[in-house]
CSV table of C-alpha atoms in Angstrom, one decimal:
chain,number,residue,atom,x,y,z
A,260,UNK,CA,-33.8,26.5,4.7
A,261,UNK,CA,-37.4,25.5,4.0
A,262,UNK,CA,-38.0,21.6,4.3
A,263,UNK,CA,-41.2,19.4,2.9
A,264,UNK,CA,-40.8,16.5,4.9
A,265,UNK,CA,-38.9,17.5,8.2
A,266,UNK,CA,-39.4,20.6,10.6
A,267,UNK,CA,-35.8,22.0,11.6
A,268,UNK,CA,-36.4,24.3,15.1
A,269,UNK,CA,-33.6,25.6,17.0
A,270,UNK,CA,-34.1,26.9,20.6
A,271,UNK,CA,-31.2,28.2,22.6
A,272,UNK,CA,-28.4,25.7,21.9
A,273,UNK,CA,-30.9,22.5,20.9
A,274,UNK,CA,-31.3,22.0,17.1
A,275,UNK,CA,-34.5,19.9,16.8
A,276,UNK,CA,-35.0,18.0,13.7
A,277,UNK,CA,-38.5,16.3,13.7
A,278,UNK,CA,-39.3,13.7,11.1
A,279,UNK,CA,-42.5,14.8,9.7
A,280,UNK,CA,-44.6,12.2,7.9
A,281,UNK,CA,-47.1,11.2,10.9
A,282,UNK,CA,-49.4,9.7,8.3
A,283,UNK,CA,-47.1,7.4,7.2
A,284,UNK,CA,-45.1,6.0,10.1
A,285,UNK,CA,-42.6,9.1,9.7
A,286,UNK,CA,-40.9,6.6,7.3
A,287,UNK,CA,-37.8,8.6,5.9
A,288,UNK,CA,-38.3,8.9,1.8
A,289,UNK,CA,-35.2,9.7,-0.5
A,290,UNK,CA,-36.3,13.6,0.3
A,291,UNK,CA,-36.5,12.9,3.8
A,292,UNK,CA,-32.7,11.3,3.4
A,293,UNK,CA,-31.7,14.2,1.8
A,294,UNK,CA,-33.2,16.8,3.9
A,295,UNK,CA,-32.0,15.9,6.9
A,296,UNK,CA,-28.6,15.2,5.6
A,297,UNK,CA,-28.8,18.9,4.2
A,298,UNK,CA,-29.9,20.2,7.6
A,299,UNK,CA,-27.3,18.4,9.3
A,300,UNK,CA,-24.7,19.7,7.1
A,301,UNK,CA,-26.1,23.5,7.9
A,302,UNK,CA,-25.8,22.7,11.4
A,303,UNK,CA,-22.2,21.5,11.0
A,304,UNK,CA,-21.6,24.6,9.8
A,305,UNK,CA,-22.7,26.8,12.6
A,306,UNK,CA,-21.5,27.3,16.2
A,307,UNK,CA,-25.1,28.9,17.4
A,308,UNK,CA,-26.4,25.0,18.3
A,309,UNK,CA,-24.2,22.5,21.0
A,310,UNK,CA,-26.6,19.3,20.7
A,311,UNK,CA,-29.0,18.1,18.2
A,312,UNK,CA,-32.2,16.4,18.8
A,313,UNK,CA,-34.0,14.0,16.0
A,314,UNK,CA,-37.3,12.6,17.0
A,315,UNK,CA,-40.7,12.2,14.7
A,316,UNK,CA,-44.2,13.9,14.4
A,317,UNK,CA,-46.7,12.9,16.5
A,318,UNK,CA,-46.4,10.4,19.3
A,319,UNK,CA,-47.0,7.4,17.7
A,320,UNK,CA,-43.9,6.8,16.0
A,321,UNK,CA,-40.5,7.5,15.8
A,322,UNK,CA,-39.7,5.9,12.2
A,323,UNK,CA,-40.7,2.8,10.7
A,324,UNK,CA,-38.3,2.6,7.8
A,325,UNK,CA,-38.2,3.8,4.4
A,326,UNK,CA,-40.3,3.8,1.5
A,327,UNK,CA,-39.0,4.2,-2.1
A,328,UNK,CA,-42.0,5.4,-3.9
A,329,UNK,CA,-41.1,7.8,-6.9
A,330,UNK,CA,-37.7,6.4,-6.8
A,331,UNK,CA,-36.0,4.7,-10.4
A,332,UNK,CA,-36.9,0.6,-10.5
A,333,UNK,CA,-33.4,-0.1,-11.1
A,334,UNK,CA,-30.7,-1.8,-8.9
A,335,UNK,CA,-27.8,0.6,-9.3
A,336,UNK,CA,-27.6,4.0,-7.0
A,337,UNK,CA,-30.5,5.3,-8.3
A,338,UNK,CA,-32.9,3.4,-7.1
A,339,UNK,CA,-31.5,2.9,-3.5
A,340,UNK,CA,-32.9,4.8,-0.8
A,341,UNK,CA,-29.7,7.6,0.5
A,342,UNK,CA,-30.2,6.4,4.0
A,343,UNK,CA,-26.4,6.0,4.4
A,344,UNK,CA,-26.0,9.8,3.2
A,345,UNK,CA,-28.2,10.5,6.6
A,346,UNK,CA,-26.5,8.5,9.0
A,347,UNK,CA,-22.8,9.2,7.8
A,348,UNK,CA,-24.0,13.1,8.5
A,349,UNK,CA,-25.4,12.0,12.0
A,350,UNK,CA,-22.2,10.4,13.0
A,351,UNK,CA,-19.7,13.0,11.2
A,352,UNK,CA,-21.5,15.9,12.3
A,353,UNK,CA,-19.1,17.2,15.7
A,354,UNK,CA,-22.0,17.5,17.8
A,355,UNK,CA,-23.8,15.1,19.7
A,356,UNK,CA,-26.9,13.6,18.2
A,357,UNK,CA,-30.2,12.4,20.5
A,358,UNK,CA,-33.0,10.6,19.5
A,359,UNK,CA,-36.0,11.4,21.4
A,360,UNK,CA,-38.4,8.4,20.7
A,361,UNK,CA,-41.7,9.3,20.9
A,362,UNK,CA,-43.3,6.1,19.5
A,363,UNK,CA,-41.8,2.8,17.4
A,364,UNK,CA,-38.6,2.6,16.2
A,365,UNK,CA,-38.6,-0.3,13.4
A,366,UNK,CA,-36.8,-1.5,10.8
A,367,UNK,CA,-34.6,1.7,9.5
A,368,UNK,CA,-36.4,3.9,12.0
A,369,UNK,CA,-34.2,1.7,14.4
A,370,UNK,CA,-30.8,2.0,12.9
A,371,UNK,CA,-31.8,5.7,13.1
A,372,UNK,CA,-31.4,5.8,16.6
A,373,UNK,CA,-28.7,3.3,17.1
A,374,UNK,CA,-26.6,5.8,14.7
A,375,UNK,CA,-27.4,8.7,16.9
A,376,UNK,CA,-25.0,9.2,20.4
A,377,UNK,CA,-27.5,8.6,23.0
A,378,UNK,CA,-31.0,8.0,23.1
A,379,UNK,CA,-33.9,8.9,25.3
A,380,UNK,CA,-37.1,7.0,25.1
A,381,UNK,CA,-40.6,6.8,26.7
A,382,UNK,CA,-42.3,4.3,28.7
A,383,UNK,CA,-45.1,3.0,25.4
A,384,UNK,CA,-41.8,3.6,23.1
A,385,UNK,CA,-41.2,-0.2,20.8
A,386,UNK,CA,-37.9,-1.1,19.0
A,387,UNK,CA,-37.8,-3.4,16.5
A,388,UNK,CA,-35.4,-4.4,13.5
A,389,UNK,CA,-37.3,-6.8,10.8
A,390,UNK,CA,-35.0,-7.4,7.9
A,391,UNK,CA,-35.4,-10.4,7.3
A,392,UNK,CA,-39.0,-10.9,7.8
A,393,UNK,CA,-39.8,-7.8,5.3
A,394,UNK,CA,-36.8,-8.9,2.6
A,395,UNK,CA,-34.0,-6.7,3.7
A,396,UNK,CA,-31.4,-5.9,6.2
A,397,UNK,CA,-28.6,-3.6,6.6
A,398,UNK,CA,-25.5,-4.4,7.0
A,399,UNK,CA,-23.5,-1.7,8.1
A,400,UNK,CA,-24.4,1.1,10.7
A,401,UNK,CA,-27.1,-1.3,11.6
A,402,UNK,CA,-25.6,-4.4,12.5
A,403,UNK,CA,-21.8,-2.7,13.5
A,404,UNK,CA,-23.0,-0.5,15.7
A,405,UNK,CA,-25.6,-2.4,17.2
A,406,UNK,CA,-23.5,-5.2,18.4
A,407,UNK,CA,-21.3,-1.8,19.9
A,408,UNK,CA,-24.2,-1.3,22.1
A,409,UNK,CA,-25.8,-4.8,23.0
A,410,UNK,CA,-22.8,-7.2,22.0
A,411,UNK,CA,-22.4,-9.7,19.2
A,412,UNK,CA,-24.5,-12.7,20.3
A,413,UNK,CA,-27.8,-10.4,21.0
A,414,UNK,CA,-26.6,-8.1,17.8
A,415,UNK,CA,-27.5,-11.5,15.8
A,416,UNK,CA,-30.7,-12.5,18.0
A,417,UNK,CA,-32.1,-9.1,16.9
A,418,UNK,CA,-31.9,-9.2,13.5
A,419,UNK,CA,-32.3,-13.3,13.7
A,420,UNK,CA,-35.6,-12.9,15.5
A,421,UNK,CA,-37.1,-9.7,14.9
A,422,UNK,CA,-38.7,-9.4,18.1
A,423,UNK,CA,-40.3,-6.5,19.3
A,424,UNK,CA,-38.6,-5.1,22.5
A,425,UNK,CA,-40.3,-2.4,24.8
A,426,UNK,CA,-38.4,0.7,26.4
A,427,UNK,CA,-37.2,-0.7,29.8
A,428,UNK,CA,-36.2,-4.2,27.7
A,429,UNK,CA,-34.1,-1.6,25.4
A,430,UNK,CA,-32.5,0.3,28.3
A,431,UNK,CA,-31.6,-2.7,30.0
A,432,UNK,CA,-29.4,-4.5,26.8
A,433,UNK,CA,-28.0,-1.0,26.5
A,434,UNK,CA,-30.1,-0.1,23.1
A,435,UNK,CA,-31.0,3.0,24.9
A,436,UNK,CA,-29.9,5.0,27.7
A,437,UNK,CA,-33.1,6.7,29.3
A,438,UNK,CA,-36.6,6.1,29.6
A,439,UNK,CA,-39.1,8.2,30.7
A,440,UNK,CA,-42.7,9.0,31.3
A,441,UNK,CA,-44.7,9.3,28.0
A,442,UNK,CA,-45.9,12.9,28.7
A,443,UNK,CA,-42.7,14.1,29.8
A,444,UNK,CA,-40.5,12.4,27.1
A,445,UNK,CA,-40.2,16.7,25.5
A,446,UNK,CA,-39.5,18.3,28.6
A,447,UNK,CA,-36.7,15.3,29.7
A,448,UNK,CA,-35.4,15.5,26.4
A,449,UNK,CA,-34.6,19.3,26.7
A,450,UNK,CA,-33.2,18.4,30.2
A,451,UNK,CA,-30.9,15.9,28.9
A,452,UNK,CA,-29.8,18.6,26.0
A,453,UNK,CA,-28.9,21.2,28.0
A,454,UNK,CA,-26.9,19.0,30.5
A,455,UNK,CA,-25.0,17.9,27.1
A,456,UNK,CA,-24.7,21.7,25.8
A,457,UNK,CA,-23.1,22.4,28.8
A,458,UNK,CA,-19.9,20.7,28.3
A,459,UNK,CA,-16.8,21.7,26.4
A,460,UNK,CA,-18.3,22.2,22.6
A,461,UNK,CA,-14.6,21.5,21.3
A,462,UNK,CA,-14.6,18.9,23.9
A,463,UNK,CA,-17.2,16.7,23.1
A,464,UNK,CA,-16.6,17.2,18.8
A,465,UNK,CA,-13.5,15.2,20.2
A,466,UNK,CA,-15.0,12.8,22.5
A,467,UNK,CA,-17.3,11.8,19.5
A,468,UNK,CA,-14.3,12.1,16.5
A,469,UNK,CA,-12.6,9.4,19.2
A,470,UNK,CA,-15.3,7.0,19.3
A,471,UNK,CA,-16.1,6.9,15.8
A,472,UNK,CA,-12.5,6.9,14.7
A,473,UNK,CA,-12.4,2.7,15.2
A,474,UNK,CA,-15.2,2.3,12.8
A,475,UNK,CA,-14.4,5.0,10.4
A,476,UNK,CA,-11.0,4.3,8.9
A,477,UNK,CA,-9.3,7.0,7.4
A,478,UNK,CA,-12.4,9.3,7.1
A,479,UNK,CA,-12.7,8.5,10.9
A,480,UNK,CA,-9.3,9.3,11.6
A,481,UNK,CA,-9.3,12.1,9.9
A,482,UNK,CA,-12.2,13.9,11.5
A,483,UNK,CA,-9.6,13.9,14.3
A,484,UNK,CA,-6.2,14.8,13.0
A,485,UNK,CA,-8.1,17.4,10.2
A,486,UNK,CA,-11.4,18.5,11.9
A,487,UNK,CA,-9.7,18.7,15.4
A,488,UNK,CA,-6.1,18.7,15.6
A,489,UNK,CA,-5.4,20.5,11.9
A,490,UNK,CA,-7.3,23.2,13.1
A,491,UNK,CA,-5.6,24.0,16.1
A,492,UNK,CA,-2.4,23.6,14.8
A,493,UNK,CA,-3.3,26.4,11.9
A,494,UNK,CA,-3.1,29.3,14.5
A,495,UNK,CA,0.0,28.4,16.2
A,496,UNK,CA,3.6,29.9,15.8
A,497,UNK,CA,5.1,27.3,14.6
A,498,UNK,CA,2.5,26.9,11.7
A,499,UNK,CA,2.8,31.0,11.2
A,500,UNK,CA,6.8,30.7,10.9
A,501,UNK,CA,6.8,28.2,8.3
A,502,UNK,CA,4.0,29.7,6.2
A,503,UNK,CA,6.0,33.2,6.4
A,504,UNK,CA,9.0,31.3,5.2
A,505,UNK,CA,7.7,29.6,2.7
A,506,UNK,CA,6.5,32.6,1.1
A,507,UNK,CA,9.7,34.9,1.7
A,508,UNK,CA,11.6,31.8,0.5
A,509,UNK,CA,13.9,31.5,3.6
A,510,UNK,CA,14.8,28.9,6.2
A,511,UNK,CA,12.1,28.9,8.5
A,512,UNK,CA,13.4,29.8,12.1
A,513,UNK,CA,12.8,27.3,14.9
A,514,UNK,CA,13.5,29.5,17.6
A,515,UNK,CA,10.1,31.2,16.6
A,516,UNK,CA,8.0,27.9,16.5
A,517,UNK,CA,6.9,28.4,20.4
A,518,UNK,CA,4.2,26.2,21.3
């Protein structure tokens, strides 16, 4: 697929999806949303890729939020930026998402990351989350999840505060899991993939279908039982006998269930 406002690159088994709006703090517009949900949804669908890397243009920033120009003035769906469409794809999709941060990470730009698995960021790299102090806030994926990483009572003093927060201050709450020098932030991202792609594919889709089962409900749990288990169970003899039965219209045979 051809994209306007990301670049989608896949080398070996890293997918890399790079925000591509430099100009304009790579702040994600409703196409951006959508285009990176799409591309998500392509990659869910492919086995060529194990891990997926989302990181921005230049090295300046990361994301900085979202702008709704061109969008309908109107209060219902319409005129509300998809960002949940992007970050429900990030956290269904089986494989396991890292945000290489090449810059700031503010306001959405930072819920971003927090939605992705793991992140790696370098040394210069900011975090912030501004709600409040812009008129807006999130809360969802952004607040949730946040307090999954740092706890409740910094969770709050984030979003209470707005304060910027450098890499090391990020990696020491447990925001972020690496930081590395600025000019090798590409290279140690690739590192950190390919230790990832290395695991158990099927493995790690149910690593990640475990962890986001608590905060999923039923769409959660079912990534596991449908995604996972389901389609496991679909080759087995047990599953073959009864579908055979079914359509001779006999008693299925227990004997023949096996394992």
């Amino acid at each position: 697929m051809t994209y306007k406002e990301i670049i989608y690159v896949e080398d070996g088994p890293v997918g890399t999806i790079t925000m591509n709006r430099p100009e304009d703090g790579n702040m994600f517009t409703e196409t951006m949303c959508h285009e990176i949900r799409d591309c998500i949804e392509g990659i869910r669908r492919e086995t060529r890729t194990r891990v997926v890397v989302l990181t921005g243009a230049g090295d300046r920033f990361f994301c900085i939020g979202g702008r709704k120009d061109g969008m309908e003035k109107t209060k219902l769906y319409a005129g509300v930026l998809p960002t949940l469409e992007m970050y429900d794809a990030i956290d269904r999709l089986q494989k396991p998402v890292i945000a290489s941060i090449n810059g700031m990470a503010v306001g959405g730009g930072n819920v971003l990351q927090v939605v992705c698995d793991v992140t790696i960021a370098k040394e210069s790299a900011i975090f912030r989350q501004v709600g409040p102090m812009v008129g807006s806030f999130d809360g969802g994926y952004g607040t949730w999840y946040l307090e999954d990483l740092v706890g409740k009572k910094r969770a709050k003093e984030i979003w209470y505060t707005n304060s910027k927060m450098t890499a090391a201050y990020a990696k020491e709450i447990g925001l972020i899991n690496r930081v590395v020098p600025d000019h090798q932030l590409a290279e140690k991202t690739r590192e950190f993939a390919l230790e990832i792609a290395d695991r158990g594919a099927f493995a790690l889709a149910s690593i990640k279908g475990a962890f986001n089962a608590r905060h999923g409900g039923v769409s959660g749990l079912s990534r596991v039982t449908h995604d996972l288990l389901l389609s496991q169970y679909i080759g087995t003899d047990e599953a073959k006998e009864l579908g055979e039965s079914f359509a001779e219209r006999r008693k299925p045979d227990p004997t023949r269930f096996g394992n």
